[in-house]
Short mmCIF file of C-alpha atoms in Angstrom, two decimals:
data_model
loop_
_atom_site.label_atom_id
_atom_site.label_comp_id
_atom_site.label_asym_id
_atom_site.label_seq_id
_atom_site.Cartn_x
_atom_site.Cartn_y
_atom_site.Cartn_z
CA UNK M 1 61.66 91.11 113.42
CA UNK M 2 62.02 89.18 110.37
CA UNK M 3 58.91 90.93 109.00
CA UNK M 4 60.08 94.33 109.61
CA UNK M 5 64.00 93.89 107.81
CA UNK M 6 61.59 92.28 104.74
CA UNK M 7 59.12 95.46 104.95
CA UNK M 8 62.35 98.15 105.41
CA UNK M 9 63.89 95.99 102.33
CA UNK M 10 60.62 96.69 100.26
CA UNK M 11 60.49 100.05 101.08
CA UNK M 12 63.97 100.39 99.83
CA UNK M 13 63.71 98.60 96.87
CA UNK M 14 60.46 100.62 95.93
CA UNK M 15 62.49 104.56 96.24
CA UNK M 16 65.12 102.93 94.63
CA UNK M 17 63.06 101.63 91.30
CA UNK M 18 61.37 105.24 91.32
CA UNK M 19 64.64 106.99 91.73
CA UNK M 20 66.26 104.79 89.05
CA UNK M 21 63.02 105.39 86.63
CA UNK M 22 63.90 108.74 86.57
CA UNK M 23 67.73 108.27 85.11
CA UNK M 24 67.67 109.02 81.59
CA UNK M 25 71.49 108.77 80.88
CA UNK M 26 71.29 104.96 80.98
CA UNK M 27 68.97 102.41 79.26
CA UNK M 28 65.73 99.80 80.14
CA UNK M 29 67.72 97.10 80.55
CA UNK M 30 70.29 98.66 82.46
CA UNK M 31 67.64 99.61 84.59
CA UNK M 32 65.98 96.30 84.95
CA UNK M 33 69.70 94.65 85.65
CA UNK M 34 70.39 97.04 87.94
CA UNK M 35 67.40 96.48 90.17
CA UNK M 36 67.86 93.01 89.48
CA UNK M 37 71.00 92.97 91.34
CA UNK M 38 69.94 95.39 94.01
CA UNK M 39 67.05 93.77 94.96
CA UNK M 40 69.41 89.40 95.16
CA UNK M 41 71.93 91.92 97.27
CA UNK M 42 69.06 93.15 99.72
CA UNK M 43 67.71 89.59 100.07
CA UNK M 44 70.40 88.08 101.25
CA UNK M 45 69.88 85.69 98.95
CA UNK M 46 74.44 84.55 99.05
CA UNK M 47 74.57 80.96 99.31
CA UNK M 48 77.23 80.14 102.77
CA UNK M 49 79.90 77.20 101.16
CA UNK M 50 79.70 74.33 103.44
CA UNK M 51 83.09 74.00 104.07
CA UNK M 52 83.10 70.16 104.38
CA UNK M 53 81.07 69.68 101.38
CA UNK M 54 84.31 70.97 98.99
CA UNK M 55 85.90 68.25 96.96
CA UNK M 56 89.22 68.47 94.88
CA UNK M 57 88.06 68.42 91.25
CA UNK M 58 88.90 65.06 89.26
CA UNK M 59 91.08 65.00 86.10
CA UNK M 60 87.76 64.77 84.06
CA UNK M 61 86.76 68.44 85.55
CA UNK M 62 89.74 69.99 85.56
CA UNK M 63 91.44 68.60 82.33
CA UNK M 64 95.44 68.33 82.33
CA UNK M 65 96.23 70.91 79.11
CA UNK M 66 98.95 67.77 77.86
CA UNK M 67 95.95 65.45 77.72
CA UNK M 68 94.23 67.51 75.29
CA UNK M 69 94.11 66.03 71.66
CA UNK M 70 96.38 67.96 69.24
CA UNK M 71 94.55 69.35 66.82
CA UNK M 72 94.57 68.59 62.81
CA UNK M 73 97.28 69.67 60.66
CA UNK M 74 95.25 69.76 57.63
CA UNK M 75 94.58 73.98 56.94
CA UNK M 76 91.38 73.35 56.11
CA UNK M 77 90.32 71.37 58.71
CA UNK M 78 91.70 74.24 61.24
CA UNK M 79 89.92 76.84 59.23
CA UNK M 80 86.57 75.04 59.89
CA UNK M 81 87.48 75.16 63.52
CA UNK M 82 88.35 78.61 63.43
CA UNK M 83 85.50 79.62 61.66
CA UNK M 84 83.47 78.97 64.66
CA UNK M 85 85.34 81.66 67.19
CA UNK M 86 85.13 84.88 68.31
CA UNK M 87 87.62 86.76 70.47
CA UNK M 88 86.89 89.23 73.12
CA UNK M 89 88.91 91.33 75.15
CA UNK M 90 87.65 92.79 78.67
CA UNK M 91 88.78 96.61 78.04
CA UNK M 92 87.00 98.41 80.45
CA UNK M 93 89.53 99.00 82.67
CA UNK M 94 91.76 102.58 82.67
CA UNK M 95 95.31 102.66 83.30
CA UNK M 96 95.38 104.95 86.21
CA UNK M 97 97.42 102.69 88.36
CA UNK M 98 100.02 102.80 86.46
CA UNK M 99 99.85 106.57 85.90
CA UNK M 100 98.24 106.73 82.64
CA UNK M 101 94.93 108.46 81.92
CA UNK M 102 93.27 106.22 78.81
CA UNK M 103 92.30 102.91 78.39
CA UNK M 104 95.28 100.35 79.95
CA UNK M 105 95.41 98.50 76.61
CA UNK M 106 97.26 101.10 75.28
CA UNK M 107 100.16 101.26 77.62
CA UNK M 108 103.33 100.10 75.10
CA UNK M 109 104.28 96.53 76.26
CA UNK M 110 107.15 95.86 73.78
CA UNK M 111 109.31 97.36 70.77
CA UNK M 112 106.32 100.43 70.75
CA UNK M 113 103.47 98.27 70.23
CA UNK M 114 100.99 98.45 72.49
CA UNK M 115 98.24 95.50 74.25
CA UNK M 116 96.05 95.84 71.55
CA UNK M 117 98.28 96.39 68.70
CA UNK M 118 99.74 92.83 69.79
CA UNK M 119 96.06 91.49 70.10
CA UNK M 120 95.43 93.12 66.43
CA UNK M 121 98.41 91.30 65.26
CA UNK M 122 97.85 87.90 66.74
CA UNK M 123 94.45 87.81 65.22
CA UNK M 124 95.35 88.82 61.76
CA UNK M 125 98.35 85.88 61.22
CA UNK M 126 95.56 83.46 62.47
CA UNK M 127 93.31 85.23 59.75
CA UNK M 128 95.99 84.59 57.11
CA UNK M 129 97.60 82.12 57.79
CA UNK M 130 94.09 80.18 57.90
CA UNK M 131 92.07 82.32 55.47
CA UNK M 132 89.57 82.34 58.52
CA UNK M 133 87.44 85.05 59.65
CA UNK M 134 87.84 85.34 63.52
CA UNK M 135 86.58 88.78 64.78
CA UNK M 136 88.24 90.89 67.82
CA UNK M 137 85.42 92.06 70.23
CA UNK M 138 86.52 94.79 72.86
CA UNK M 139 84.08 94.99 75.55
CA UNK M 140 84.28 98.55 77.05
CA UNK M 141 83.32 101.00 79.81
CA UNK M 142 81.90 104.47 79.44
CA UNK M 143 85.32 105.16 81.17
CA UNK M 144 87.22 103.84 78.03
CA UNK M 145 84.90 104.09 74.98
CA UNK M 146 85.23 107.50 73.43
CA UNK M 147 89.12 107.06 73.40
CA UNK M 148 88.73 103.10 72.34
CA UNK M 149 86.75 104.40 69.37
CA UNK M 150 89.55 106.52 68.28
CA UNK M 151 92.20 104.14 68.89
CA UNK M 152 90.65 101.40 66.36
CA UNK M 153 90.44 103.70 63.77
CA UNK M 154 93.85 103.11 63.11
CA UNK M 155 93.29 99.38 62.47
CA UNK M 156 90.21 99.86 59.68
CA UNK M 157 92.74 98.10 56.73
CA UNK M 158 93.69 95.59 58.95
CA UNK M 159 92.50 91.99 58.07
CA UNK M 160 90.06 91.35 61.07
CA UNK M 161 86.77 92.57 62.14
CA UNK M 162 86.65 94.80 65.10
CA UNK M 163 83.52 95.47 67.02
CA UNK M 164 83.56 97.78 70.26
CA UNK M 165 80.48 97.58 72.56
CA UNK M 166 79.88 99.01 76.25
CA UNK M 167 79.11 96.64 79.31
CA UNK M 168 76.83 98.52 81.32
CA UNK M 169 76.74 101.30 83.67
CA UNK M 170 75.02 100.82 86.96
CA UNK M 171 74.45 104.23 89.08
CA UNK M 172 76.33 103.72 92.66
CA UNK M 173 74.33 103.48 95.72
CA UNK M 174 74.73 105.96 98.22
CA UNK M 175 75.20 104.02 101.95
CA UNK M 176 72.98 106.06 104.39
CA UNK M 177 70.21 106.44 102.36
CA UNK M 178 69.86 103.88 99.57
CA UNK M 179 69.68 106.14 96.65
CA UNK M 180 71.57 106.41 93.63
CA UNK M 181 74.08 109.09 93.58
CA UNK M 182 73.57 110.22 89.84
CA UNK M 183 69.99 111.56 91.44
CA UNK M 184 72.01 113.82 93.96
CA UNK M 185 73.40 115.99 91.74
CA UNK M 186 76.28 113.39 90.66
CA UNK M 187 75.69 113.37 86.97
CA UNK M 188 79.35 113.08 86.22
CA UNK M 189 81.38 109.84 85.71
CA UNK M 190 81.77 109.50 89.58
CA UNK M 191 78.09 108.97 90.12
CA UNK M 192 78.67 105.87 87.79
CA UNK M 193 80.52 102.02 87.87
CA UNK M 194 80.63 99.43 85.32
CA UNK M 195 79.76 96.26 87.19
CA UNK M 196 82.36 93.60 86.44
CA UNK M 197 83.34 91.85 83.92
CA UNK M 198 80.27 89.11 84.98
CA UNK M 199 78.55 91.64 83.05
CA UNK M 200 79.98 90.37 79.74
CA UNK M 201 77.18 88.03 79.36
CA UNK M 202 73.97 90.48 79.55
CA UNK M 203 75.64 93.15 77.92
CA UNK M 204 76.76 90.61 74.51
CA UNK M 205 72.80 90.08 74.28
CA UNK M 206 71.93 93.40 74.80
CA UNK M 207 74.47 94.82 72.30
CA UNK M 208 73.13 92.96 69.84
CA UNK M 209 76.84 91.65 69.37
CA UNK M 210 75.51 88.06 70.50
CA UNK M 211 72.93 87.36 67.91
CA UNK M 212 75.20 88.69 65.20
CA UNK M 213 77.71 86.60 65.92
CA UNK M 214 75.41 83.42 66.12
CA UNK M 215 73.89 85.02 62.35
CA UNK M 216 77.45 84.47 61.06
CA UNK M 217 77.46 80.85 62.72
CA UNK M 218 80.50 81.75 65.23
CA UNK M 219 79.89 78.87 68.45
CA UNK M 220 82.58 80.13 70.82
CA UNK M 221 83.63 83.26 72.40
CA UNK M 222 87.44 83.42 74.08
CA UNK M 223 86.88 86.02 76.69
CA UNK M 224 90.15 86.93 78.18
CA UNK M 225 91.53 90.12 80.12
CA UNK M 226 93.61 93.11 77.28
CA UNK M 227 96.38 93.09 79.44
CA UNK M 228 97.31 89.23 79.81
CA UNK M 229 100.13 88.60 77.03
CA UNK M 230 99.33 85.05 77.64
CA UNK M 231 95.79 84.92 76.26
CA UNK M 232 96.32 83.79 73.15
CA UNK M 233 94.02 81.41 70.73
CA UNK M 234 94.37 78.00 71.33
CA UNK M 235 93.40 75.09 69.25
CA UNK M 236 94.33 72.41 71.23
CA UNK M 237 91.58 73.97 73.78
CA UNK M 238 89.11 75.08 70.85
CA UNK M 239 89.45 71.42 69.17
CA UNK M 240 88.76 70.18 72.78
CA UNK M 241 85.35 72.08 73.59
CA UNK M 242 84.06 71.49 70.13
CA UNK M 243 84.69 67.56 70.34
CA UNK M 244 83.07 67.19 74.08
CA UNK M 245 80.07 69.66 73.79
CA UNK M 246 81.49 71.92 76.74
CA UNK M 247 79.25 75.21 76.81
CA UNK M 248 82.00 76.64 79.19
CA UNK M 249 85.57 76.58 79.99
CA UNK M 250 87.49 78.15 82.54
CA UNK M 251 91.54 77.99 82.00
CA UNK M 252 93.32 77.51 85.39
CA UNK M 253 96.92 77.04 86.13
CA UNK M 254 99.25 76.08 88.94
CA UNK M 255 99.29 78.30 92.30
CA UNK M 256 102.95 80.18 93.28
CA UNK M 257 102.97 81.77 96.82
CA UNK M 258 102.00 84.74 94.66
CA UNK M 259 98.99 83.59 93.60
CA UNK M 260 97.42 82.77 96.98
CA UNK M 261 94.34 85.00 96.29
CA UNK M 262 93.40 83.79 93.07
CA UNK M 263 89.72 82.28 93.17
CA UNK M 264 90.03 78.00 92.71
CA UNK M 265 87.77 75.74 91.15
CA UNK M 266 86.22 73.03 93.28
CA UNK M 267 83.59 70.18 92.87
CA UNK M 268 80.67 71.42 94.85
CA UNK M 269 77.28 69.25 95.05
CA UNK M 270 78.22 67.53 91.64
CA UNK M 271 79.04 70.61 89.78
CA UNK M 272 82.04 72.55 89.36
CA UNK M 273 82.17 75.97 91.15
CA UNK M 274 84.53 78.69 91.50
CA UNK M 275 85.53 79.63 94.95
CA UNK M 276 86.71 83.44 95.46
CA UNK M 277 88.35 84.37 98.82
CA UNK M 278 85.84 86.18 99.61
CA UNK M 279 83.63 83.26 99.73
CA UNK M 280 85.57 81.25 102.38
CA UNK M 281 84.83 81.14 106.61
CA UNK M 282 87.51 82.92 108.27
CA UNK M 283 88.47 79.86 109.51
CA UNK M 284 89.48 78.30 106.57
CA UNK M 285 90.97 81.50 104.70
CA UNK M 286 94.80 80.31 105.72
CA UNK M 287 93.88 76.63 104.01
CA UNK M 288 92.35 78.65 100.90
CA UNK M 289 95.65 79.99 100.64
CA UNK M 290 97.39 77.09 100.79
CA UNK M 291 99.06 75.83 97.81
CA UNK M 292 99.22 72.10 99.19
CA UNK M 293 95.52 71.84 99.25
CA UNK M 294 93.79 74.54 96.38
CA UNK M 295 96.88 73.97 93.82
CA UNK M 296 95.20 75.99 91.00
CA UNK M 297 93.67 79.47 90.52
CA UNK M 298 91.50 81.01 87.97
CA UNK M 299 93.60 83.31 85.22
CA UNK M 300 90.42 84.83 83.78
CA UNK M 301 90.93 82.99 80.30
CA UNK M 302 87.41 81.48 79.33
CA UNK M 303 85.47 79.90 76.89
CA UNK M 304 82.34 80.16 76.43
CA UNK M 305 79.32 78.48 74.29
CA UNK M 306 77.36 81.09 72.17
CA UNK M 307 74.21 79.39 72.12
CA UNK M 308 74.57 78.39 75.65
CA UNK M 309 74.73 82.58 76.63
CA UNK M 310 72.01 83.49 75.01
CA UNK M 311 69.92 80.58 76.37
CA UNK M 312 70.65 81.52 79.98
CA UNK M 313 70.89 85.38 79.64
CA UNK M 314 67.29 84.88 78.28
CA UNK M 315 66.23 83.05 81.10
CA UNK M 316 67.96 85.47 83.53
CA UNK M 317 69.62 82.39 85.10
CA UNK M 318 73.04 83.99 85.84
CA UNK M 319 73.07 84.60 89.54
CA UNK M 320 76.20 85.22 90.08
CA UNK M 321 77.52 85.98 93.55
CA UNK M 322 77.72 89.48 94.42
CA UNK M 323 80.79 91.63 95.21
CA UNK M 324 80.13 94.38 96.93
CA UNK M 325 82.75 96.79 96.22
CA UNK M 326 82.39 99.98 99.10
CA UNK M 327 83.84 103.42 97.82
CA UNK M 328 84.02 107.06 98.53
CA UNK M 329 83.22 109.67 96.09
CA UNK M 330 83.36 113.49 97.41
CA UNK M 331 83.48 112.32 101.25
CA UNK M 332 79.77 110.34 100.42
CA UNK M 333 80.13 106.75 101.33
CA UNK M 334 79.02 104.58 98.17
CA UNK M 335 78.43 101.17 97.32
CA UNK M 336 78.56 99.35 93.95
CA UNK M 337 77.66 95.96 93.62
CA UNK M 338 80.19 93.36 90.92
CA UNK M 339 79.86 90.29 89.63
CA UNK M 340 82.87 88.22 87.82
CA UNK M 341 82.55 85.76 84.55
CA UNK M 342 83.75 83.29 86.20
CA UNK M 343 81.29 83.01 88.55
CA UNK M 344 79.17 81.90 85.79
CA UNK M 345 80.69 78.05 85.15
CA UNK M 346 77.96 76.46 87.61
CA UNK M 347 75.33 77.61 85.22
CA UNK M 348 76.55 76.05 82.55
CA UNK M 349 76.46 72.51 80.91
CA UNK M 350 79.29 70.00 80.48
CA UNK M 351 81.56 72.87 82.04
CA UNK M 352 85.02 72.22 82.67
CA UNK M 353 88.50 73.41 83.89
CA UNK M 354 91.69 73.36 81.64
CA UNK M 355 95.07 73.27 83.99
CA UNK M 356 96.81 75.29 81.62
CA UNK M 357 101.12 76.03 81.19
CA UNK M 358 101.81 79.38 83.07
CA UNK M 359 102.52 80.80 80.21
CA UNK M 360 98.89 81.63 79.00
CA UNK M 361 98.90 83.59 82.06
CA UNK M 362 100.96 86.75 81.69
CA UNK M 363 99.16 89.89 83.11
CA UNK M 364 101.05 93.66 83.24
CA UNK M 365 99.56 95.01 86.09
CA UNK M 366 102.15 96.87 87.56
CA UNK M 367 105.25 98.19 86.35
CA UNK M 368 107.45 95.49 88.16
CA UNK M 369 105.44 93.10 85.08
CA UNK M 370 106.41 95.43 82.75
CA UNK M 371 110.09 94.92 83.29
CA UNK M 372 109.78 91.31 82.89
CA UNK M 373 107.85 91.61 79.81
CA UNK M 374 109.99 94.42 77.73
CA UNK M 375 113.09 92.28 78.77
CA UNK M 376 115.38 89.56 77.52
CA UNK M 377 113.28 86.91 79.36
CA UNK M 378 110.68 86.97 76.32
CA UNK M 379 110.52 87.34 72.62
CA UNK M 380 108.55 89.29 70.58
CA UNK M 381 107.26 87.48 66.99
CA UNK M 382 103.45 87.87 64.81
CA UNK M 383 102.61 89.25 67.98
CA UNK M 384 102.55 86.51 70.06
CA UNK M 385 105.23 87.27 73.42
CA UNK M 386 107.16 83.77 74.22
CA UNK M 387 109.61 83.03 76.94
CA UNK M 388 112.75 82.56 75.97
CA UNK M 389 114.37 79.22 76.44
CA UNK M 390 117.56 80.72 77.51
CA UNK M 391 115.76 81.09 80.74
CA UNK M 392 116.06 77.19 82.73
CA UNK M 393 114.10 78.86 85.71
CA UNK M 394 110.48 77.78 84.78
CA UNK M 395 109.34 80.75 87.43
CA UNK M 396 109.68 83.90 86.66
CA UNK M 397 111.96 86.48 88.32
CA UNK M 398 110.64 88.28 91.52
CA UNK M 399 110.75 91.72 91.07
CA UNK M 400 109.75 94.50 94.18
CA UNK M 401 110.04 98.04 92.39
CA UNK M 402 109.07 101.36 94.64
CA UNK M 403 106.77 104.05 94.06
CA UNK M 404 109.35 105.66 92.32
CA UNK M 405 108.81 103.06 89.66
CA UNK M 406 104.74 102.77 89.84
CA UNK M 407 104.10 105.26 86.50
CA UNK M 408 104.73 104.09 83.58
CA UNK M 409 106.38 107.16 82.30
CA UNK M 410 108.73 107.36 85.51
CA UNK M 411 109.67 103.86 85.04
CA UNK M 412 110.58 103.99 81.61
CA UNK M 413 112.81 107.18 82.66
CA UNK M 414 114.68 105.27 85.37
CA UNK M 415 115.98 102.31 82.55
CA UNK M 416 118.31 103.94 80.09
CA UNK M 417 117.64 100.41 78.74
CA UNK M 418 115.89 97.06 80.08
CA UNK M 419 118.11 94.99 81.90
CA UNK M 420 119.17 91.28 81.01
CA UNK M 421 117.14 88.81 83.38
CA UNK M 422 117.51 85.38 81.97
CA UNK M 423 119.30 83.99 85.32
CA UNK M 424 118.07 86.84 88.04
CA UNK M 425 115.90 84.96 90.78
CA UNK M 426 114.76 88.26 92.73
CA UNK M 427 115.22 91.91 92.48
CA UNK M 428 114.02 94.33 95.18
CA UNK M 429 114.57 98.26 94.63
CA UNK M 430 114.02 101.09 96.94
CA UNK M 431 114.49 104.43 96.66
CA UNK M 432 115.89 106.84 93.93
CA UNK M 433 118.02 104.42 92.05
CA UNK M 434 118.42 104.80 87.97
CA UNK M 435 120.24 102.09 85.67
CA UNK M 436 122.37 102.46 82.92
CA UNK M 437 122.55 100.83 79.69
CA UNK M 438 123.16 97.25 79.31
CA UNK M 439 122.81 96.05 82.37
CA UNK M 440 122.76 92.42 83.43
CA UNK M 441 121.11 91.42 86.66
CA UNK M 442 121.55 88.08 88.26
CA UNK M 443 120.53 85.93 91.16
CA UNK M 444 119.41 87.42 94.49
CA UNK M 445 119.68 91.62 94.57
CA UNK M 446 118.82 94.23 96.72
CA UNK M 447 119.64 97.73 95.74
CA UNK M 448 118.52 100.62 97.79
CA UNK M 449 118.98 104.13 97.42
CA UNK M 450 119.98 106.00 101.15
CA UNK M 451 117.26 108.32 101.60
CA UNK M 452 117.80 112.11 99.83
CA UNK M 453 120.91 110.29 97.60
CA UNK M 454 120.83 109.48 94.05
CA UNK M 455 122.16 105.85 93.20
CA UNK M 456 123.60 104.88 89.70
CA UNK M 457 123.68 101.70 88.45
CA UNK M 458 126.69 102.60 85.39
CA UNK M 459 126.58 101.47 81.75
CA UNK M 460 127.09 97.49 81.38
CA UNK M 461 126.92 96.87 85.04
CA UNK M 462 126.98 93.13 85.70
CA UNK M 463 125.29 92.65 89.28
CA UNK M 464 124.92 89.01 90.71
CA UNK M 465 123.78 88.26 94.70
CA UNK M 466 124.19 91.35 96.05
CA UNK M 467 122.79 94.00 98.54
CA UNK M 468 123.80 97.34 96.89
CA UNK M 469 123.28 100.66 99.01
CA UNK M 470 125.90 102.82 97.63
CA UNK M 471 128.20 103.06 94.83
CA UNK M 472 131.05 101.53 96.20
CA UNK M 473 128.87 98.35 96.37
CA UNK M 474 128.65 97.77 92.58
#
């Protein structure tokens, strides 16, 4: 039997590489990486996590941020640290969630500016202030490149070097017979997927980016997602990595019941691992979401060793696990296959964990985050979005909007102006319900619309601990 699967698996794997060979919208080594992945996916080759083998990492793995060394306060001495660092924003991802049609780093965040007008900004104060050069790399899809292109036109006097290159694009697999779609007559974006953001690696080399940015003697890359506010460069963390010789870092922070999906780090077999959900026995998935036992998750905020990229790109030694990601396109069942960067710490030398403050972890992915980021609850200065210290909550509201809410356009049309948060605990809205200026929101509320009525929260409304279903309930 075993013979056979191995023979059918061959076979497979053979019309595949023709069929691929044939795809002239996409390059060599997008071919090669493609197959590459197909061919670890068909062998089965996913390693099973021995549950009993898991250990809780030690201080010295995952490093407590307020241990970290502060960093000099001589300028120069920062500028020398600087120096060595790149920045690089994942930006392949659209915006259609929240009902926009470009790239989701231009969805405005605050006072008009948008993610990467606050990115831009951050950057170029660090670049001043320091008389450094850090760069801003935005890593792309052929979903958001043409209008990414356009968009950083805007920024060419702006004191910081911006390069834009694509991660790749991988044809998806059609189910029943193996083949990719693009060869069916699917030539349009649908027949395509960018493969994760694991891609980054490969697709820095492949650019070119990588070796350019070794030429100019850069040593680490921050890779962090456009759309977390909290991703901001750190020198405490940079200062750390340079002084130990870690080639990779992986910032993780503590678990809230609303984190409980988050991927953890563990100590597996002497090295430290990330462990996805998807990863874990059935059995165990309720302990996995535990906070008691797996008390941090991953926010996506790396850093990573130049040198140490190109070393292991070279030597195609970044098997990362495989997420296999089933879709439909047109009623045909399809399959594309992902991989995430942080799968990649357990290749890596000397790599560590940095339990970082919640607040480097600030991600608008829904327009319930967008309330608590255009509100009182943060401040807006050089770019960088802080929490204001008004607020003696250290969590963070917890806000439930509807579908009436989800666009971004339709919530911004609903708030005649953002409410004051600083002491609400939880807000849950249903329904058609619109506010009016100046409201202030407090404690635990509940206001729901009755369904086919219109409810108005009025002008300076002042709501504390309340369930509101009419008007008479204000």
């Amino acid at each position: 039997m075993a013979a056979v699967a191995v023979s059918s698996e061959t076979e497979k794997l053979s019309k595949l590489r023709s069929a691929v060979a044939d795809l002239n919208q996409i390059s060599e080594s997008e071919k090669s990486g493609f197959i590459s992945l197909i061919s670890r996916y068909l062998s089965g080759e996913a390693e099973q996590i021995e549950w009993s083998k898991i250990k809780t990492p030690t201080d010295e793995v995952v490093v407590p941020y307020n241990t970290l060394a502060p960093p000099s306060e001589d300028l120069a001495e920062t500028k020398k640290l600087l120096d060595k660092l790149a920045v690089l924003k994942l930006n392949g991802g659209l915006g259609t969630t929240m009902g926009c049609t470009g790239p989701k780093s231009v969805i405005e965040v605050r006072n008009g500016l948008t993610f990467l007008d606050l990115i831009v900004i951050q950057i170029e104060s660090l670049n001043k202030k320091y008389g450094c050069n850090v760069p801003l790399l935005l890593m792309n899809s052929f979903n958001t490149h043409d209008d990414t292109l356009k968009i950083v036109e805007k920024y060419s006097n702006s004191n910081i070097e911006i390069h834009t290159f694509n991660q790749s694009q991988y044809p998806r697999l059609v189910v029943e017979d193996f083949l990719p779609l693009p060869s069916k007559g699917h030539t349009g974006k649908d027949g395509w997927y960018p493969p994760g953001h694991g891609d980054v690696f490969p697709a820095l080399l492949n650019s070119g980016k990588l070796d350019a940015l070794l030429s100019q003697g850069k040593e680490y890359i921050f890779v962090a997602n456009s759309d977390n506010l909290g991703a901001i460069v750190d020198l405490k963390i940079l200062n750390h990595l340079i002084c130990n010789q870690n080639e990779y870092c992986m910032e993780v922070t503590p678990k809230t019941l609303a984190d409980v999906k988050g991927g953890t780090l563990i100590s597996y077999e002497g090295r430290v691992q990330l462990l996805e959900i998807a990863q874990v026995p059935d059995a165990h998935v309720n302990e996995f979401k535990s906070i008691e036992k797996f008390k941090i998750f991953n926010t996506n905020n790396l850093w990573v060793n130049l040198k140490a990229i190109k070393r292991l790109v070279t030597a195609n030694a970044l098997k990362m696990e495989i997420i296999p990601n089933p879709k439909e396109v047109d009623g045909i069942k399809v399959l594309q296959l992902e991989t995430a960067a942080g799968a990649a710490i357990r290749f890596f030398d000397n790599a560590i964990g940095i339990n970082v403050p919640r607040s480097r972890f600030l991600p608008v992915k829904a327009s319930s985050d967008l309330l608590l980021v255009q509100s009182d609850l943060y401040t807006l200065s050089d770019g960088f979005v802080t929490r204001n210290k008004a607020r003696t909550n250290p969590e963070n509201p917890s806000i439930e909007l509807g579908p009436e809410f989800k666009k971004v356009a339709d919530f911004l049309r609903r708030f005649k102006s953002i409410p004051s948060i600083i002491e609400l605990d939880a807000l849950k809205v249903t329904g058609d319900v619109w506010f009016g200026a100046g409201v202030t929101l407090k404690g635990k509320l509940t206001i729901t619309a009755k369904p086919g009525e219109k409810l108005e929260i009025p002008d300076k409304a002042v709501l504390k601990d309340k369930v509101i279903t009419s008007a008479k309930d204000i």
